[in-house]
Coordinates of C-alpha atoms in Angstrom, one line a residue:
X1 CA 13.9 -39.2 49.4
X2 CA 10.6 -40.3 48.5
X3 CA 8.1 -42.7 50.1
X4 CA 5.6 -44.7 48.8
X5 CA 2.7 -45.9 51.2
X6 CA 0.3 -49.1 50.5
X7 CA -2.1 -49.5 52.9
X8 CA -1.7 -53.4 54.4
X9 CA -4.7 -55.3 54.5
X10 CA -5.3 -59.6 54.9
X11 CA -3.4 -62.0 56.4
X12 CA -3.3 -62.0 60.6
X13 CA -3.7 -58.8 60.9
X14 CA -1.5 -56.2 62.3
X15 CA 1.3 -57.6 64.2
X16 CA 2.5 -55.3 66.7
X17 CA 3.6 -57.0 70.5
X18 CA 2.1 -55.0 73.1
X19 CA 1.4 -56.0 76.7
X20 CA -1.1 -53.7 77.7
X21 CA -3.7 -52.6 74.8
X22 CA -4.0 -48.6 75.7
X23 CA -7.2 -46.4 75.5
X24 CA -10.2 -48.3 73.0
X25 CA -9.2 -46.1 69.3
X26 CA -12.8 -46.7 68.8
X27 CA -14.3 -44.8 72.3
X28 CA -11.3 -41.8 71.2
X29 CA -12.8 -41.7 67.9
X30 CA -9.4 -43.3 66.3
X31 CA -8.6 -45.1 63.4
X32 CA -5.7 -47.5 63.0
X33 CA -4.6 -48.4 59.6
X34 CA -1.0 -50.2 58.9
X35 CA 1.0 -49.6 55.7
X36 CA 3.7 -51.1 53.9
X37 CA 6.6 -47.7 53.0
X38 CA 8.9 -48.3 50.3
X39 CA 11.7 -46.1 49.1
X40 CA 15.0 -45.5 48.8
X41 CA 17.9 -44.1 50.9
X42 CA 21.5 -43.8 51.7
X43 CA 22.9 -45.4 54.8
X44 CA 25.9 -45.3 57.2
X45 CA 28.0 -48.2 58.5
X46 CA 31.2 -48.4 61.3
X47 CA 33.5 -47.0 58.3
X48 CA 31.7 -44.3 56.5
X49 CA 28.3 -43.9 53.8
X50 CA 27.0 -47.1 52.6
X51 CA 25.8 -47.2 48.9
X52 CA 22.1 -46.5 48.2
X53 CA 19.4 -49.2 49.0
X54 CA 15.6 -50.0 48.9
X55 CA 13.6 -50.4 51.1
X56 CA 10.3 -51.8 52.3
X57 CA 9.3 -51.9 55.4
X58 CA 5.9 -50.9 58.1
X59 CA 3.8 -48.3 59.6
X60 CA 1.0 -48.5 62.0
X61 CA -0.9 -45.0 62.4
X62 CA -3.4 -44.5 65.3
X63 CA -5.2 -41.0 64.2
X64 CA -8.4 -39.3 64.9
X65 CA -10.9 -40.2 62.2
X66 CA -12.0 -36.7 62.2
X67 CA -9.6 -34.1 60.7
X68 CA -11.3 -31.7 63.0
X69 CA -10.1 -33.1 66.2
X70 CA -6.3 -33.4 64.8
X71 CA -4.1 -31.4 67.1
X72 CA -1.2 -30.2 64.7
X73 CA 0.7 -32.7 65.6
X74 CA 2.4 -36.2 65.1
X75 CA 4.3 -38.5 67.2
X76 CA 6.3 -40.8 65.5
X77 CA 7.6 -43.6 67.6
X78 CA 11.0 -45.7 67.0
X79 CA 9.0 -49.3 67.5
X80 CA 11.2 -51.1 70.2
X81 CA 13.0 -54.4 68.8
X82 CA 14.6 -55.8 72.2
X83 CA 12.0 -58.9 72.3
X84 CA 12.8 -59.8 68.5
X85 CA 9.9 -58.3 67.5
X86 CA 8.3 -54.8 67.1
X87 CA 6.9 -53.4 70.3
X88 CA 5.3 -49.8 70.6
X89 CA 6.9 -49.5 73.9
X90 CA 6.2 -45.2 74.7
X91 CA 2.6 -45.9 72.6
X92 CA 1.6 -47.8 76.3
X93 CA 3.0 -45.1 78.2
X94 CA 1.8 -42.0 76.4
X95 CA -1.1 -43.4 75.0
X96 CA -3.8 -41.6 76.9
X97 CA -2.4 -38.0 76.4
X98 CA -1.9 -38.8 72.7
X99 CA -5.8 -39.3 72.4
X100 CA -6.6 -36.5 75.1
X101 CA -5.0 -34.2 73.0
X102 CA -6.2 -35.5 69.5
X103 CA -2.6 -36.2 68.3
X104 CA -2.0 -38.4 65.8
X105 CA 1.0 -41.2 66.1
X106 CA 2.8 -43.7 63.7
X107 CA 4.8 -47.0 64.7
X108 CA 7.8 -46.7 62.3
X109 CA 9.4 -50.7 61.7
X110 CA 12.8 -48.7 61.5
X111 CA 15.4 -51.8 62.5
X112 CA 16.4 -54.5 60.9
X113 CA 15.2 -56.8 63.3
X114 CA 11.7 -55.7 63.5
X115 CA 11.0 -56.6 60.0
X116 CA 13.6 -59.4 59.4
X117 CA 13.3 -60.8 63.0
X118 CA 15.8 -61.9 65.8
X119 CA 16.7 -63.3 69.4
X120 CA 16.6 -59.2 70.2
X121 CA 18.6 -58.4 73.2
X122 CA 16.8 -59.4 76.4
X123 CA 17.7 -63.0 76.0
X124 CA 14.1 -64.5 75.7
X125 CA 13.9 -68.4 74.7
X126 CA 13.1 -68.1 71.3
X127 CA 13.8 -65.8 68.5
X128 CA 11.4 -64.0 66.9
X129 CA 10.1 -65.2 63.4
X130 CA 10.4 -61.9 60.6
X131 CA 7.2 -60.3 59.6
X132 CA 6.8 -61.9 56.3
X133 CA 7.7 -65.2 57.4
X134 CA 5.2 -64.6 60.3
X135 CA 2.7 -63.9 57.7
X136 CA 3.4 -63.8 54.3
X137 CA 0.0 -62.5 52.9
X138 CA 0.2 -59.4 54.7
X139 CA 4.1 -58.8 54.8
X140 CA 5.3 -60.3 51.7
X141 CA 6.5 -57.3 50.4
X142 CA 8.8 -56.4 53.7
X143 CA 12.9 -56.1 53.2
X144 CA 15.1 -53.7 55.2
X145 CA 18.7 -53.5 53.5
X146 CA 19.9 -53.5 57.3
X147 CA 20.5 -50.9 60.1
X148 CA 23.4 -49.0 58.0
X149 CA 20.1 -47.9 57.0
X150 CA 17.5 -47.3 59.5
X151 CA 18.1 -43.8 61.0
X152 CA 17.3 -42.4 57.0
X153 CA 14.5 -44.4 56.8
X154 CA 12.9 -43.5 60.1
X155 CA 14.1 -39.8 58.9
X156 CA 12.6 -40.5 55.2
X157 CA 9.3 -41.3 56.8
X158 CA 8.9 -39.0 59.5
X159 CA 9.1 -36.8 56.6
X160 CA 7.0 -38.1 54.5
X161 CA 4.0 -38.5 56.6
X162 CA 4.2 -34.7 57.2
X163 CA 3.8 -34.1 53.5
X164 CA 1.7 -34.3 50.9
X165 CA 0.0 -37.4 49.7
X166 CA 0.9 -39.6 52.7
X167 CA -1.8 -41.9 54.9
X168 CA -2.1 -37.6 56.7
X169 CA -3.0 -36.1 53.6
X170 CA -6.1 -34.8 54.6
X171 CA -4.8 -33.7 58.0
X172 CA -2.4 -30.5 58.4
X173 CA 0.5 -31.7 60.6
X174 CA 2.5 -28.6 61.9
X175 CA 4.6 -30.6 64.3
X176 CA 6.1 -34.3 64.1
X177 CA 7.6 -35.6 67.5
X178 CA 9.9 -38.5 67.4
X179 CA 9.9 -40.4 70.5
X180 CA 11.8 -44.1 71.6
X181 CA 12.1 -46.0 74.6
X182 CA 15.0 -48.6 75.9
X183 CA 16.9 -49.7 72.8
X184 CA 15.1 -47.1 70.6
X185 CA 16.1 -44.2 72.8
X186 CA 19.6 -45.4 71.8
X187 CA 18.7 -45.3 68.1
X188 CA 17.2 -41.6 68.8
X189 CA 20.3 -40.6 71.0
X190 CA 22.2 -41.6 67.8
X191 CA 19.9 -39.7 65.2
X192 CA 19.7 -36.6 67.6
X193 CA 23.6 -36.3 67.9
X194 CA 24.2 -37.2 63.9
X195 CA 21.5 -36.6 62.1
X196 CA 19.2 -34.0 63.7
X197 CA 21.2 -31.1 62.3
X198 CA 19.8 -29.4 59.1
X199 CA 16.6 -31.9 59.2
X200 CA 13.7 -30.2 58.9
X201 CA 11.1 -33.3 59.4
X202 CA 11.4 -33.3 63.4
X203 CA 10.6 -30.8 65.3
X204 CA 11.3 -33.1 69.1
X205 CA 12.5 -35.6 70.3
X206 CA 11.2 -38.0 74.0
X207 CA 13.9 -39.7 74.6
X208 CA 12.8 -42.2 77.5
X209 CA 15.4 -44.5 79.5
X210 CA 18.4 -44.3 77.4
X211 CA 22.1 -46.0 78.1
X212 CA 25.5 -43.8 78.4
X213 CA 25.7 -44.8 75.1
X214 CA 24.3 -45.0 71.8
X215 CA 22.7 -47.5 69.3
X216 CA 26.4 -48.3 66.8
X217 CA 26.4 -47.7 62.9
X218 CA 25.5 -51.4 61.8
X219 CA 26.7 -53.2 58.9
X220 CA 24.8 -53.7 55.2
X221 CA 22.7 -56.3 55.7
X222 CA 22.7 -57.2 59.6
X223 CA 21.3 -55.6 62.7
X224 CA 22.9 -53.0 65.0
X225 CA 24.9 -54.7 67.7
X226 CA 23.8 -53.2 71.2
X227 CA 26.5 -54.8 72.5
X228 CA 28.8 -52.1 71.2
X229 CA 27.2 -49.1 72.7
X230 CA 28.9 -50.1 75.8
X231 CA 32.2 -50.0 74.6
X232 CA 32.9 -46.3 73.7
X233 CA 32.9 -43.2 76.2
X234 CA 29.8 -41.6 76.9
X235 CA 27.4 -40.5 74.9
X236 CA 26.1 -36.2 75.6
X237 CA 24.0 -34.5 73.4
X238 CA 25.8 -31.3 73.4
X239 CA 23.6 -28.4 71.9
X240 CA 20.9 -30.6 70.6
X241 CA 19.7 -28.9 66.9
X242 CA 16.0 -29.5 68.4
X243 CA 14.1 -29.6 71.8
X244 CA 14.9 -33.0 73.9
X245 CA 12.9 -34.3 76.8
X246 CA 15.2 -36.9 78.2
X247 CA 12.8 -39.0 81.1
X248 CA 14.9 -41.7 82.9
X249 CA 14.8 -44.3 85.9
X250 CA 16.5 -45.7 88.3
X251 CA 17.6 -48.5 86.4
X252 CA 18.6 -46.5 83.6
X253 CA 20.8 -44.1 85.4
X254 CA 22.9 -46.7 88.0
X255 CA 21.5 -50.1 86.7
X256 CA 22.7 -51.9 83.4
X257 CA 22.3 -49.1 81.2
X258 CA 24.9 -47.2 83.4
X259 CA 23.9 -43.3 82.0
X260 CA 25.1 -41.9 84.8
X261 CA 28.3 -40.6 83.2
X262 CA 26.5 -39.2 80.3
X263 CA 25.1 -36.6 82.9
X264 CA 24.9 -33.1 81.3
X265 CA 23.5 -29.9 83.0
X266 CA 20.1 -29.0 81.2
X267 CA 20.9 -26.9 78.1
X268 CA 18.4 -24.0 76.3
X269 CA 17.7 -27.4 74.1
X270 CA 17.4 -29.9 76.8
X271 CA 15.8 -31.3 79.7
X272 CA 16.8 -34.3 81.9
X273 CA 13.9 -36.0 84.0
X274 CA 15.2 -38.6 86.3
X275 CA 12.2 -40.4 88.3
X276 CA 12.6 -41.8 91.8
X277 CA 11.0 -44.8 92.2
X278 CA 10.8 -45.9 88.9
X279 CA 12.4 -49.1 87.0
X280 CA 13.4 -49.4 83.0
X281 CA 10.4 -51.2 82.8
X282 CA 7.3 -51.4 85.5
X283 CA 3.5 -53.2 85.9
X284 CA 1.9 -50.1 83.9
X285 CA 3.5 -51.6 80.8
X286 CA 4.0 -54.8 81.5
X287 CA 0.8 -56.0 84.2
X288 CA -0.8 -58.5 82.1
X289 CA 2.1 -60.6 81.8
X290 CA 4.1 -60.1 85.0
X291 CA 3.3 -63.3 86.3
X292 CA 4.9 -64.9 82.8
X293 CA 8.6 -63.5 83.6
X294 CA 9.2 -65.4 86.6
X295 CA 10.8 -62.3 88.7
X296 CA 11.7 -62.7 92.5
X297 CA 9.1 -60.7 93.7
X298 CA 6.7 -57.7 92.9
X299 CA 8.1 -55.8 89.6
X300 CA 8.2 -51.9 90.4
X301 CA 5.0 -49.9 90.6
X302 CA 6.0 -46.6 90.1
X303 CA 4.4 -43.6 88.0
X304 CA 6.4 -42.5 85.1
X305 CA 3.2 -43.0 82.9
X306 CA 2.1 -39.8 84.2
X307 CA 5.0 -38.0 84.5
X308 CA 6.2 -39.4 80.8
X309 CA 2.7 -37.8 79.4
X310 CA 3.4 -34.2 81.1
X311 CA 7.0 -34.5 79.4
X312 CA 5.2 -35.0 75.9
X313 CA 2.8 -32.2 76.5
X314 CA 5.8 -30.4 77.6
X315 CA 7.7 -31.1 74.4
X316 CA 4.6 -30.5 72.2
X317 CA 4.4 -26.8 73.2
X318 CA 8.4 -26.6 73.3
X319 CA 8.2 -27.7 70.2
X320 CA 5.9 -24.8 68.9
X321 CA 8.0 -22.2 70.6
X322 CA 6.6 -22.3 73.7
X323 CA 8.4 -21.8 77.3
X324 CA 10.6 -24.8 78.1
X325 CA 10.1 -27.7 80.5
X326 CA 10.2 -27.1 84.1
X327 CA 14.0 -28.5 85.1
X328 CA 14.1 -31.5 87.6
X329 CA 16.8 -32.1 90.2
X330 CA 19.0 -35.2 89.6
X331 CA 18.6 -38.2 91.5
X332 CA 21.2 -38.3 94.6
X333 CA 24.3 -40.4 94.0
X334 CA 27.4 -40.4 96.5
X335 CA 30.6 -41.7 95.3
X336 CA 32.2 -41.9 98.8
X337 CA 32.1 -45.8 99.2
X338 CA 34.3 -45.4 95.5
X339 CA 31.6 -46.7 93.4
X340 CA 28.5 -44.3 92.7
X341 CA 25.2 -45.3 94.9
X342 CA 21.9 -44.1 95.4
X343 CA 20.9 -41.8 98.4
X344 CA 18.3 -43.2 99.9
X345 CA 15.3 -41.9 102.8
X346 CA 14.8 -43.2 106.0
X347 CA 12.4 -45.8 103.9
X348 CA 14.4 -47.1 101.3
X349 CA 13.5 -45.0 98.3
X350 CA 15.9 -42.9 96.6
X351 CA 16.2 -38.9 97.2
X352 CA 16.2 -36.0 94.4
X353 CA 15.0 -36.2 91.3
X354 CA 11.5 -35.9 90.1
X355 CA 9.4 -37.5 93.0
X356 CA 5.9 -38.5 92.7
X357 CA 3.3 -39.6 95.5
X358 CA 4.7 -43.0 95.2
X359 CA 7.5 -42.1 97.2
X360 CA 6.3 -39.0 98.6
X361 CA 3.5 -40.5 100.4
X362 CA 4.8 -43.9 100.2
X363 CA 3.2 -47.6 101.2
X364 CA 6.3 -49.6 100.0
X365 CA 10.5 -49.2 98.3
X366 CA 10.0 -48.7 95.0
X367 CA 13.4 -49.8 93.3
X368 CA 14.7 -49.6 89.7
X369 CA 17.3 -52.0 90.6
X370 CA 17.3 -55.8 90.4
X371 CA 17.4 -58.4 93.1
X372 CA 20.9 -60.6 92.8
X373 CA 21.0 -62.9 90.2
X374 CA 17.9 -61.7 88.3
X375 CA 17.4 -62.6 84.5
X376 CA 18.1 -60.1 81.9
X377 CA 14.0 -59.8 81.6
X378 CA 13.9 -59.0 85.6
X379 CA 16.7 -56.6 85.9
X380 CA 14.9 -53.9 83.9
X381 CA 11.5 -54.8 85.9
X382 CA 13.0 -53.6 89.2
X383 CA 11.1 -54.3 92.5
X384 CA 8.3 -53.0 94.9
X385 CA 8.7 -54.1 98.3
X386 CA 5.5 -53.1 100.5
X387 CA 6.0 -51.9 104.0
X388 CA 5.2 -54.2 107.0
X389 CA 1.9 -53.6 109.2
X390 CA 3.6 -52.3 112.2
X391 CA 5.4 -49.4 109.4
X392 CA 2.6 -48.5 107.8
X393 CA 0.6 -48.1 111.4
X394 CA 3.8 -45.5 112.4
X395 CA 3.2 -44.3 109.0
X396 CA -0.2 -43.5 108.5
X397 CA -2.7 -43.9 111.7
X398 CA -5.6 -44.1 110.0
X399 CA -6.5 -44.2 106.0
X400 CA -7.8 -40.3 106.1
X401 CA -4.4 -39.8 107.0
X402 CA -2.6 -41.6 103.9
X403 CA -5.5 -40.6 101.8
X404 CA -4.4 -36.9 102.6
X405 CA -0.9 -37.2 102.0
X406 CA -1.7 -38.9 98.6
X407 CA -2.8 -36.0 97.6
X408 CA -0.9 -33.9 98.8
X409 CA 1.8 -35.5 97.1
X410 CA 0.0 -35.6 94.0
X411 CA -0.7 -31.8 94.1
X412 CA 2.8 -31.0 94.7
X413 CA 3.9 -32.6 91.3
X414 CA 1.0 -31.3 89.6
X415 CA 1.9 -27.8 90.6
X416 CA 5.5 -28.6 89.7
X417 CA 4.7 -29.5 86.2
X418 CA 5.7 -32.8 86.3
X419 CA 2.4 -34.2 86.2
X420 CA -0.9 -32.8 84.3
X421 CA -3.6 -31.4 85.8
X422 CA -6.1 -33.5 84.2
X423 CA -4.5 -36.7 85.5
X424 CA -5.2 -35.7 88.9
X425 CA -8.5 -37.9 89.4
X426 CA -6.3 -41.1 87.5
X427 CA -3.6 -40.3 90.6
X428 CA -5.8 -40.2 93.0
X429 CA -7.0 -43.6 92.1
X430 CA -3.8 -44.8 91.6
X431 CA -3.1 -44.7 95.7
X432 CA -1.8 -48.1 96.7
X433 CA -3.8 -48.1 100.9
X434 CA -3.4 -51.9 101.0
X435 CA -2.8 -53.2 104.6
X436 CA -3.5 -49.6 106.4
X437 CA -5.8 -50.3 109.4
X438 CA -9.7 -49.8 108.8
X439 CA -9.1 -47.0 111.6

């Protein structure tokens, strides 16, 4: 399966949704260039192999503009289509390790709906226009044959940017990394546990807040219903064929995505990361535009940035043949009441799992679940419900005294290896003291 690559120039520029803009490529040194991919490949719908088909469809690639600073390695991301529209959902989270390291990374416009357009899934007011009727000079050319189709191409080009005469040509990539959040973990949950066997153009996959499901085989033509992946049995991954860093929430493991029955221990191929105090979706990716959703309240501030950029540096030297990620402790659930529920501390937040300063040396309940009758945007924001004065007084007498718990905290995880060491200043920073007493 060969792919053709035209770089895309004109028009409106690159469209690519994104709520928060990431590290400044031109500070890191970076270069962004988008290209059209053409090619062709087979597909698979509900009943079996669909015929043949071409396709042409788009790739953004953020990469050092020196060869010399290229790491080895390439993370492709599944660009998230739940809006309607292409989002690099993981870039905003990983973004700052990516140019740390000197990795490069490519958006891949795998789905249907990306390039064709579409309501998407989280039921916004208006569906998203496709990229060439968005802007015809520059995307013209797009047309995806439908999601029967989109695991070869993301597959075709993962592997074609690795090899010869690709937009990397000049750069020797020894690793490619395939990583998806939301509704593009379930597309990667799919291509881990179909297609990952015998293919040699991934070496890992970050799968980050998937469902107990998968993404469904679509038809010719049409986008994948989501809707489907919750009407089968669980999803596992078995004895993955590659490394998998699986990071997850709150609201991912007990909240509408329900995973919790697709629990599996951790395997010699796998690793499960479930973060307490952490919602689906949080003010790290989404700040900017917080105040647009019309949420009840405070939308969760937790820190699975940091911990989602020590699972990618984890995966990276996995990957290589390196010694595995450290293995995390599950979130506590209790089925005694006859429906599973969180465990929670004498504060609020959850026990278990991987636990960060935000709830180790906490100021407020970080929750990944939603208030009652939330919209379908607000349930994945979850919530952050600051402590009163007279708590945070009990708490904390003076600021020195949160200050050194902070950091305490924050050691703790570093030296557990779910956060990095060079983070450490960031984490600090990232201490939330607001209504402790002057002391």
């Amino acid at each position: 399966m060969s792919v053709a690559f035209v770089e895309l120039t004109g028009g409106k520029g690159c469209s690519l949704m994104s709520a928060t803009a990431g590290p400044d490529l031109v500070a890191h040194d970076y270069t962004e260039t988008e290209y059209a991919a053409s090619g062709t490949v087979g597909g698979r719908t509900p009943t079996g192999d669909a015929p043949p088909a071409d396709f042409t469809t788009r790739v953004v690639v953020r990469r050092p503009a020196h060869p010399e600073r290229f790491s080895g390695t390439l993370v492709v991301e599944w660009l998230n289509v739940s809006s309607g529209a292409d989002a690099p959902a993981e870039y905003t989270y990983i973004a700052q390790e990516l140019v740390r390291a000197g990795h490069a990374w490519a958006g891949i416009s795998a789905q249907y709906t990306g390039v064709e357009g579409g309501a998407g899934s989280v039921q916004l007011d208006v569906a998203a226009p496709g990229l060439a009727q968005a802007d015809p000079e520059r995307y013209g050319a797009m047309n995806h044959p439908g999601d029967a189709y989109c695991y070869d191409i993301f597959g075709a080009i993962a592997a074609a940017l690795r090899g010869p005469g690709g937009p990397l040509a000049d750069l020797r990539v020894e690793r490619v990394l395939a990583v998806g959040e939301s509704q593009s973990s379930m597309a990667l949950t799919t291509y881990v546990t179909e297609f990952a066997e015998g293919d040699d153009a991934i070496d890992g996959y970050l799968v980050h807040s998937r469902p107990f499901g998968r993404l469904p085989f679509a038809q010719v033509g049409a986008p994948a219903d989501i809707t489907l992946a919750y009407e089968g049995g669980p999803v596992r991954f078995g004895k993955p064929a590659k490394p998998v860093v699986v990071v997850q929430t709150e609201t991912d493991v007990l909240g509408i995505l329900n995973y919790y029955p697709s629990r599996q221990p951790d395997t010699d191929r796998l690793r499960v990361w479930e973060v307490a105090g952490t919602a689906h979706a949080d003010r790290f990716q989404i700040g900017p535009v917080e105040s647009a959703l019309g949420c009840a309240g405070p939308i969760n501030n937790g820190q699975q940035a940091f911990v989602l950029r020590a699972a990618l540096r984890d995966l990276d030297e996995w990957a290589a043949g390196g010694d595995a990620p450290p293995t995390a402790e599950p979130l506590t659930i209790e089925e005694s009441a006859g429906s599973p529920e969180f465990v929670l501390d004498e504060v609020g937040n959850v026990t278990g799992g991987v636990r960060t300063p935000a709830v180790e040396a906490p100021t407020a309940v970080l929750s990944g679940l939603p208030a009652d009758g939330a919209s379908i945007v607000c349930i994945l924001m979850g919530s952050t419900s600051p402590f009163p004065a007279d708590q945070l007084a009990a708490r904390y007498p003076g600021p020195d005294d949160y200050a050194t718990a902070w950091a305490a905290a924050t050691d703790a995880t570093i030296d557990a290896g779910f956060f990095l060491p060079e983070d450490r200043a960031a984490i600090i920073a990232d201490a939330r003291p607001t209504g402790l007493a002057a002391g």
